[in-house]
């Protein structure tokens, strides 16, 4: 994956915010640049620490509401995990292993399992919006 220029990263968010009729703020742009950096699973607390030098005075509730806004815009995906909510900076469909001890998320390729879950729901007559597979247990580093 080639690195994306910061101006292009900003332009993407600006287009989405304007499309939704929302304001473009320096804070939203700065937080978006941080989450757009690399594919990972970030908590609001961790993002607040990362943003502290660039955005002094930024408060945790603001980081939460900005991440929730990014989730609504499809920039990140909120992933249910034990403990703090985690936001996946890769919004494309993929599944996770979540550690019950440390709360860390690991990406999993379970497209076959996801398709089976979707078919099972559809054959029971439900209308599917999204299918995800979550595997829980103790992660490799907690076992180490
Ligand atoms: Zn763990
Ligand atoms: Zn992920």
Short mmCIF file of N, CA, C and O in Angstrom, two decimals, residues 27 30-31 34 44-60 63:
data_model
loop_
_atom_site.label_atom_id
_atom_site.label_comp_id
_atom_site.label_asym_id
_atom_site.label_seq_id
_atom_site.Cartn_x
_atom_site.Cartn_y
_atom_site.Cartn_z
N UNK A 27 -9.54 20.36 14.35
CA UNK A 27 -9.50 19.20 15.25
C UNK A 27 -9.89 17.91 14.52
O UNK A 27 -9.23 16.89 14.65
N UNK A 30 -7.09 16.95 12.14
CA UNK A 30 -5.91 16.43 12.83
C UNK A 30 -6.15 15.00 13.31
O UNK A 30 -5.29 14.11 13.15
N UNK A 31 -7.32 14.74 13.90
CA UNK A 31 -7.62 13.39 14.39
C UNK A 31 -7.74 12.41 13.21
O UNK A 31 -7.30 11.26 13.30
N UNK A 34 -4.39 11.28 12.05
CA UNK A 34 -3.82 10.25 12.93
C UNK A 34 -4.42 8.87 12.65
O UNK A 34 -3.70 7.88 12.58
N UNK A 44 -10.09 5.46 22.10
CA UNK A 44 -10.15 6.92 22.23
C UNK A 44 -9.02 7.40 23.14
O UNK A 44 -8.40 8.43 22.87
N UNK A 45 -8.73 6.65 24.21
CA UNK A 45 -7.66 7.02 25.15
C UNK A 45 -6.32 7.09 24.43
O UNK A 45 -5.55 8.04 24.61
N UNK A 46 -6.03 6.08 23.60
CA UNK A 46 -4.75 6.05 22.89
C UNK A 46 -4.66 7.20 21.89
O UNK A 46 -3.60 7.83 21.75
N UNK A 47 -5.76 7.47 21.21
CA UNK A 47 -5.77 8.55 20.23
C UNK A 47 -5.58 9.91 20.92
O UNK A 47 -4.88 10.78 20.40
N UNK A 48 -6.17 10.06 22.10
CA UNK A 48 -6.00 11.30 22.87
C UNK A 48 -4.52 11.52 23.20
O UNK A 48 -4.00 12.62 23.06
N UNK A 49 -3.84 10.46 23.62
CA UNK A 49 -2.40 10.56 23.93
C UNK A 49 -1.60 10.97 22.70
O UNK A 49 -0.72 11.80 22.76
N UNK A 50 -1.93 10.34 21.55
CA UNK A 50 -1.21 10.64 20.31
C UNK A 50 -1.42 12.09 19.87
O UNK A 50 -0.53 12.71 19.30
N UNK A 51 -2.63 12.60 20.14
CA UNK A 51 -2.98 13.93 19.64
C UNK A 51 -2.57 15.04 20.60
O UNK A 51 -2.66 16.21 20.26
N UNK A 52 -2.11 14.65 21.81
CA UNK A 52 -1.89 15.63 22.89
C UNK A 52 -0.95 16.77 22.49
O UNK A 52 -1.21 17.93 22.83
N UNK A 53 0.14 16.47 21.77
CA UNK A 53 1.08 17.54 21.43
C UNK A 53 0.50 18.50 20.40
O UNK A 53 0.64 19.71 20.52
N UNK A 54 -0.20 17.92 19.40
CA UNK A 54 -0.75 18.76 18.34
C UNK A 54 -2.00 19.51 18.79
O UNK A 54 -2.25 20.63 18.34
N UNK A 55 -2.79 18.88 19.65
CA UNK A 55 -4.05 19.46 20.08
C UNK A 55 -4.11 19.55 21.60
O UNK A 55 -4.85 18.81 22.24
N UNK A 56 -3.32 20.44 22.21
CA UNK A 56 -3.36 20.55 23.66
C UNK A 56 -4.74 21.03 24.10
O UNK A 56 -5.36 21.84 23.43
N UNK A 57 -5.24 20.48 25.20
CA UNK A 57 -6.56 20.89 25.68
C UNK A 57 -7.68 20.02 25.14
O UNK A 57 -8.83 20.17 25.52
N UNK A 58 -7.33 19.12 24.22
CA UNK A 58 -8.33 18.19 23.69
C UNK A 58 -8.79 17.26 24.81
O UNK A 58 -7.97 16.75 25.57
N UNK A 59 -10.11 17.05 24.91
CA UNK A 59 -10.65 16.23 25.99
C UNK A 59 -11.16 14.89 25.45
O UNK A 59 -11.56 14.81 24.29
N UNK A 60 -11.15 13.89 26.33
CA UNK A 60 -11.55 12.54 25.93
C UNK A 60 -12.96 12.48 25.31
O UNK A 60 -13.13 11.82 24.28
N UNK A 63 -12.78 13.32 21.73
CA UNK A 63 -12.18 12.27 20.91
C UNK A 63 -13.21 11.18 20.64
O UNK A 63 -13.36 10.71 19.51
#
